[in-house]
């Protein structure tokens, strides 16, 4: 039974192949990074299907924070590998993705947060990332918007920053096509045929593709893809919103991507304005993506404590998108034990842009059955069968 079918006008141009070695569902950062890494490694007949346009799902929504500031070693490894890859994007793809290494500053307002940040800083340094604790005075010097009296300390990582996801998606898509992959837009996965213990074909609004391998990179919509093959993909969509203040005649002082651990309030520069947001607690799960101001009261309450001059920000516009949350707010990366040929890279729970390059590498190596730069088993979807090995990550919102 197919749910949520959206009739699409058939696109003209590239024909849908009848056979593929691997079909990737989803044309966000995960799908295009995976397509590129597979095609670059010599996998022939890589087909990516995207029901809309490339990069118009959640990957259209961040002003892409990129960082290796995490507490779980596997997340640090993904963040560091991706940060390095984004740093080399210009050289590798000839594309400027607007990477700005303004740093990340995580605000600590209780003893537990200080302990957590101290511990994760040591781990990050072991991975070769630069992270150090700073005093309230130093935090204020780095970010003059802060109320230093509210802080016990902060964790500062100067090599982190933000970049533009649309440019990264376009660069991977162009490089994947150049390496021989077929990327189809306006093409929706409707059903997947399974038989003889494996995958047989996938049916889209343009016809059927015979294939033995599928990568689910369908972001917030992944649960439905899993249902097509009877594999549980525990991904829940949650609306998250960003506000942009009016552009000023002169820029605000440049500040790091600053995030309050206690409330999840965050802000950083956007040209001459400021980008502000919070993962507000009163947001119910669902696919709605209308922009509203329902998050503002929580943002204002947090700003009153941490950065009083940002209370009632002078908003000019904003937008809403979906976090693709898993129960422990960490990714699902792996291959199904129950259904050979079903791979997944989804559930990034609001930090998928920054993990995109590394996850593309992991998916390539999982598909090719070879060791990778790290062991991805931490992120297996099986951890939710008995909740025995959930990932505890401090630096996510
Ligand atoms: C407001 C906001 C701010 C964020 N800020 C950051 C940040 O600062 N840093 C960061 O790293 N991350 C951030 N994120 C999270 C990040 O955007 C996501 O984790 C990431 O984009 C997920 O990429 P994806 O490729 O998995 O999913 P998506 O980009 O959503 O791609 C999935 C695609 O699958 C397609 N699809 C679904 N079902 C089907 C089907 N049946 N057939 C064909 N196509 C299908 C969809 O159309 C979609 O385009 C933010 C997210 C939001 C909403």
XYZ file of C-alpha atoms and ligand atoms in Angstrom:
450
model
C 0.000 0.000 0.000
C 1.516 3.345 -1.034
C 0.848 6.328 1.224
C 1.292 10.034 0.643
C 1.529 9.716 -3.146
C 2.044 13.122 -4.729
C 1.278 13.038 -8.465
C 4.212 14.601 -10.269
C 4.497 15.987 -13.766
C 6.906 13.729 -15.636
C 10.154 15.561 -16.259
C 11.603 15.747 -19.722
C 15.295 15.223 -20.463
C 17.150 12.310 -18.909
C 15.290 9.006 -19.241
C 14.914 6.765 -16.212
C 17.160 3.703 -16.651
C 15.567 0.244 -16.529
C 18.473 -1.217 -14.518
C 20.782 0.132 -11.830
C 23.544 -1.261 -9.632
C 22.283 0.955 -6.837
C 19.370 3.389 -6.463
C 19.644 6.235 -3.946
C 16.345 7.659 -2.692
C 16.688 11.357 -1.841
C 18.574 14.255 -3.396
C 19.652 16.120 -0.248
C 23.229 16.426 0.974
C 23.317 12.714 1.952
C 21.989 11.459 -1.380
C 24.279 13.556 -3.582
C 27.355 12.932 -1.420
C 26.655 9.178 -1.579
C 26.076 9.297 -5.348
C 29.337 11.153 -5.853
C 31.430 8.873 -3.665
C 29.996 5.714 -5.253
C 30.452 6.956 -8.821
C 33.931 8.277 -8.086
C 34.900 4.836 -6.738
C 33.923 3.305 -10.076
C 30.455 1.940 -9.261
C 28.573 1.981 -12.564
C 24.853 2.616 -12.979
C 24.368 4.713 -9.867
C 20.874 6.233 -10.037
C 19.632 8.898 -7.605
C 15.929 9.715 -7.516
C 14.553 12.892 -5.956
C 10.852 13.684 -6.054
C 11.388 17.461 -5.994
C 14.491 19.359 -6.989
C 17.913 18.525 -5.566
C 18.584 20.044 -2.160
C 15.054 21.251 -1.511
C 14.280 19.081 1.538
C 15.947 19.753 4.892
C 19.210 20.469 3.084
C 17.694 23.766 1.924
C 17.212 24.945 5.521
C 20.458 25.460 7.429
C 22.882 28.280 7.015
C 25.000 25.300 7.506
C 26.846 25.096 10.798
C 29.895 22.832 10.302
C 31.847 21.543 13.278
C 33.676 18.700 14.939
C 32.460 19.808 18.363
C 30.738 16.669 19.659
C 31.044 14.476 22.725
C 30.619 11.044 21.137
C 33.819 9.827 19.397
C 31.920 8.597 16.332
C 30.249 12.006 15.907
C 33.598 13.749 16.351
C 35.096 11.499 13.659
C 32.240 12.299 11.252
C 32.414 16.018 12.004
C 36.196 16.242 11.666
C 36.298 14.250 8.432
C 33.534 16.404 6.941
C 35.026 19.683 8.165
C 38.294 18.759 6.457
C 36.401 17.823 3.276
C 34.445 21.102 3.265
C 37.733 22.946 3.778
C 39.067 21.350 0.571
C 35.892 21.860 -1.483
C 37.259 24.773 -3.509
C 40.407 22.905 -4.442
C 38.563 19.654 -5.149
C 35.424 20.821 -6.959
C 36.342 24.382 -7.944
C 33.357 25.672 -5.959
C 33.230 28.298 -3.221
C 30.723 27.000 -0.653
C 30.993 30.174 1.445
C 32.839 28.432 4.287
C 33.414 30.900 7.120
C 35.522 29.600 9.984
C 34.078 31.871 12.657
C 34.271 29.138 15.278
C 31.638 27.597 17.563
C 31.059 28.711 21.143
C 29.006 26.410 23.401
C 27.847 28.236 26.533
C 28.015 26.330 29.851
C 25.732 27.557 32.638
C 25.905 24.678 35.129
C 28.572 22.325 36.482
C 27.400 19.349 34.440
C 27.721 21.309 31.193
C 31.234 22.399 32.157
C 32.206 18.767 32.920
C 30.666 17.521 29.673
C 32.452 20.161 27.604
C 35.777 19.557 29.332
C 35.509 15.817 28.620
C 34.456 16.237 25.008
C 37.164 18.869 24.452
C 39.829 16.337 25.449
C 38.371 13.810 23.008
C 38.170 16.379 20.207
C 41.806 17.338 20.755
C 42.724 13.632 20.521
C 41.118 13.646 17.060
C 43.233 16.661 16.050
C 40.460 19.249 16.455
C 41.103 22.486 18.299
C 38.795 22.927 21.283
C 39.397 24.685 24.568
C 37.453 25.908 27.572
C 37.279 29.666 28.009
C 36.340 31.761 31.035
C 33.270 34.036 31.063
C 35.583 37.033 30.492
C 37.183 35.401 27.472
C 33.778 34.333 26.160
C 32.674 37.964 26.361
C 35.788 39.071 24.502
C 35.006 36.511 21.747
C 31.303 37.372 21.668
C 30.347 40.851 22.983
C 26.616 40.001 22.932
C 26.975 37.687 25.921
C 25.979 38.327 29.512
C 29.107 36.948 31.186
C 27.427 36.805 34.600
C 25.175 34.015 33.300
C 28.133 31.818 32.351
C 30.342 29.387 34.243
C 32.498 28.799 31.155
C 32.248 28.125 27.416
C 33.779 25.652 24.980
C 35.420 27.327 21.987
C 36.454 25.627 18.748
C 37.879 28.234 16.357
C 38.107 25.966 13.281
C 34.338 25.340 13.124
C 31.990 27.677 11.269
C 29.273 27.631 8.647
C 28.875 27.202 4.901
C 26.126 27.223 2.266
C 24.424 23.837 1.781
C 22.911 24.685 -1.630
C 26.388 25.169 -3.069
C 27.684 21.939 -1.532
C 24.678 19.989 -2.890
C 25.148 21.473 -6.375
C 28.889 20.691 -6.340
C 28.384 17.048 -5.327
C 25.571 16.654 -7.870
C 27.706 18.030 -10.720
C 30.675 15.869 -9.703
C 28.446 12.760 -9.418
C 27.046 13.354 -12.912
C 30.544 13.947 -14.282
C 31.609 10.599 -12.757
C 28.735 8.836 -14.543
C 25.850 8.803 -12.038
C 22.293 9.490 -13.205
C 20.444 12.014 -11.039
C 16.702 12.234 -11.679
C 14.517 14.979 -10.256
C 10.712 14.938 -10.247
C 11.031 11.214 -9.589
C 9.378 9.665 -6.561
C 9.956 6.208 -5.081
C 6.481 4.670 -4.841
C 7.196 1.051 -4.024
C 10.034 -1.419 -3.669
C 9.704 -5.059 -4.682
C 11.393 -7.578 -2.437
C 11.805 -11.286 -3.174
C 14.166 -14.267 -2.721
C 15.620 -12.604 0.373
C 16.668 -9.404 -1.348
C 15.620 -6.337 -3.299
C 14.350 -6.891 -6.845
C 13.206 -3.509 -8.140
C 11.959 -0.048 -7.297
C 8.933 1.584 -8.899
C 8.763 5.336 -9.375
C 6.223 7.606 -11.044
C 8.306 7.070 -14.221
C 8.377 3.264 -14.219
C 10.376 0.407 -12.720
C 14.139 0.076 -12.200
C 15.579 -3.391 -11.602
C 18.161 -3.214 -8.822
C 19.521 -5.234 -5.916
C 20.633 -2.281 -3.825
C 18.877 0.756 -2.422
C 20.198 3.577 -0.244
C 17.545 5.311 1.831
C 18.630 8.972 2.056
C 15.089 10.282 2.282
C 15.621 12.488 5.340
C 12.505 13.233 7.376
C 10.464 10.994 5.040
C 12.582 7.885 5.634
C 10.125 6.014 7.854
C 7.841 5.646 4.846
C 10.687 4.314 2.670
C 11.527 1.754 5.372
C 7.890 0.658 5.431
C 8.137 -0.169 1.712
C 10.592 -2.965 2.577
C 9.549 -3.809 6.137
C 12.635 -2.246 7.758
C 12.010 0.081 10.695
C 13.501 3.543 10.133
C 12.655 5.389 13.368
C 12.715 8.933 11.987
C 10.271 11.589 13.206
C 9.863 14.973 11.491
C 9.947 18.033 13.771
C 9.585 21.604 12.503
C 12.535 23.871 13.290
C 12.681 27.569 12.472
C 15.259 30.250 11.839
C 14.797 34.019 12.021
C 16.821 36.692 10.228
C 17.133 40.190 11.563
C 16.970 43.190 9.256
C 20.252 43.958 7.490
C 21.922 46.996 9.059
C 23.953 49.741 7.415
C 26.995 48.460 9.284
C 27.673 44.880 10.278
C 27.348 43.566 13.815
C 30.656 42.485 15.374
C 31.630 39.074 13.995
C 30.778 36.366 16.513
C 31.173 32.571 16.493
C 28.183 30.275 15.936
C 27.082 30.607 19.586
C 24.841 28.034 21.232
C 23.506 27.915 24.800
C 23.546 24.292 25.994
C 20.825 24.833 28.627
C 18.187 26.252 26.286
C 19.509 25.466 22.737
C 19.224 29.163 21.815
C 21.741 29.974 19.064
C 22.856 32.887 16.893
C 25.526 33.987 14.441
C 26.129 36.701 11.857
C 24.376 36.726 8.506
C 25.961 39.460 6.369
C 25.061 42.659 8.231
C 22.303 40.958 10.173
C 21.999 38.154 12.683
C 20.592 34.627 12.318
C 18.743 33.498 15.454
C 16.981 30.299 16.496
C 16.122 27.806 19.222
C 14.882 24.199 19.333
C 11.713 25.216 21.151
C 10.192 22.593 23.447
C 6.587 23.367 22.501
C 7.005 22.154 18.906
C 4.908 19.046 18.152
C 6.157 16.442 15.664
C 4.767 16.615 12.136
C 5.539 17.450 8.512
C 4.279 21.096 8.666
C 6.836 23.607 7.388
C 4.955 26.910 7.681
C 6.993 29.699 9.249
C 5.531 31.140 12.456
C 6.737 33.043 15.509
C 5.828 30.294 17.987
C 9.497 29.790 18.873
C 10.081 33.461 19.750
C 8.875 33.461 23.387
C 11.364 30.674 24.223
C 14.100 32.458 22.307
C 13.394 35.715 24.142
C 13.431 33.994 27.542
C 16.811 32.436 26.776
C 18.235 35.663 25.310
C 17.172 37.554 28.446
C 19.642 35.391 30.352
C 22.455 34.865 27.824
C 22.439 37.754 25.337
C 20.007 40.493 26.454
C 20.477 42.763 23.434
C 19.007 40.009 21.222
C 15.663 39.924 23.068
C 12.818 40.709 20.629
C 15.122 40.514 17.607
C 14.276 42.882 14.764
C 13.212 40.062 12.422
C 12.809 40.729 8.726
C 12.071 37.164 7.610
C 12.649 33.533 8.480
C 11.897 30.013 7.385
C 10.936 26.616 8.713
C 12.264 23.164 7.879
C 12.266 19.683 9.334
C 14.683 18.072 11.717
C 14.719 14.339 10.982
C 14.862 13.098 14.565
C 15.660 9.613 15.819
C 14.850 8.580 19.407
C 18.401 9.389 20.615
C 18.858 12.311 18.197
C 21.737 10.652 16.399
C 22.080 9.344 12.875
C 21.062 6.055 11.284
C 23.923 4.832 9.099
C 24.275 1.237 8.032
C 23.073 -1.770 6.066
C 20.108 -3.890 7.067
C 20.866 -7.377 8.419
C 17.335 -8.488 7.592
C 17.217 -7.292 3.998
C 20.486 -7.588 2.060
C 20.954 -4.616 -0.258
C 19.044 -2.116 1.895
C 21.395 0.655 3.036
C 20.440 3.757 4.977
C 21.893 7.211 5.760
C 19.215 9.181 7.498
C 17.901 10.535 10.810
C 20.607 13.152 11.246
C 18.457 14.954 13.799
C 19.417 18.463 12.804
C 23.154 18.026 12.175
C 23.221 16.349 8.791
C 24.759 19.057 6.658
C 27.973 18.974 8.642
C 28.195 15.159 8.426
C 27.389 14.891 4.696
C 30.861 14.429 3.174
C 31.954 11.762 5.683
C 28.662 9.869 5.445
C 28.992 9.688 1.648
C 32.345 7.963 2.156
C 30.851 5.546 4.686
C 27.982 4.628 2.356
C 30.431 3.967 -0.471
C 32.496 1.649 1.720
C 29.443 -0.128 3.166
C 28.183 -0.761 -0.379
C 31.602 -1.993 -1.538
C 31.978 -4.109 1.620
C 35.339 -2.635 2.514
C 36.745 -0.996 5.669
C 36.299 2.736 5.944
C 37.971 5.588 7.817
C 35.811 4.651 10.842
C 33.487 1.926 12.039
C 29.891 3.147 11.527
C 28.272 0.480 13.746
C 27.571 3.087 16.466
C 24.865 4.411 14.154
C 23.185 1.106 13.270
C 19.362 1.314 13.368
C 19.474 -1.949 15.363
C 20.418 0.019 18.486
C 16.738 0.859 18.894
C 15.555 -2.782 18.911
C 16.250 -3.024 22.652
C 17.674 0.474 23.253
C 20.876 -1.231 24.455
C 23.438 1.000 22.783
C 21.892 4.421 22.403
C 24.252 7.259 21.518
C 24.590 9.889 24.238
C 25.610 13.106 22.557
C 25.830 16.380 24.464
C 26.401 18.795 21.605
C 23.139 18.453 19.719
C 19.947 20.461 19.935
C 16.128 25.089 10.429
C 17.202 24.053 10.269
C 18.520 24.372 10.598
C 19.513 23.410 10.465
N 20.812 23.766 10.753
C 21.807 22.872 10.550
C 23.161 23.231 10.747
O 23.465 24.366 11.124
N 24.120 22.306 10.500
C 23.815 21.043 10.076
O 24.723 20.231 9.884
N 22.530 20.670 9.872
C 21.528 21.545 10.095
N 20.237 21.166 9.885
C 19.951 19.770 9.563
C 20.261 19.421 8.119
O 19.607 20.347 7.285
C 19.776 18.007 7.815
O 20.242 17.117 8.806
C 20.294 17.536 6.462
O 20.000 18.479 5.471
C 19.662 16.191 6.099
O 20.025 15.903 4.772
P 19.352 14.665 4.035
O 19.996 14.555 2.703
O 19.403 13.478 4.935
O 17.801 15.052 3.943
P 17.035 16.038 2.937
O 17.856 17.194 2.556
O 15.706 16.303 3.538
O 16.862 15.139 1.655
C 15.937 14.068 1.598
C 15.276 14.138 0.244
O 14.537 12.949 0.028
C 13.471 13.263 -0.824
N 12.487 12.184 -0.729
C 11.796 11.796 0.364
N 10.987 10.750 0.065
C 11.209 10.484 -1.250
C 10.681 9.511 -2.150
N 9.757 8.616 -1.743
N 11.106 9.524 -3.434
C 12.029 10.419 -3.858
N 12.540 11.372 -3.061
C 12.152 11.392 -1.765
C 12.972 14.589 -0.281
O 12.249 15.290 -1.261
C 14.290 15.279 0.116
O 14.744 16.186 -0.889
C 19.195 22.111 10.002
C 17.883 21.790 9.657
C 16.893 22.746 9.796
C 15.484 22.382 9.431
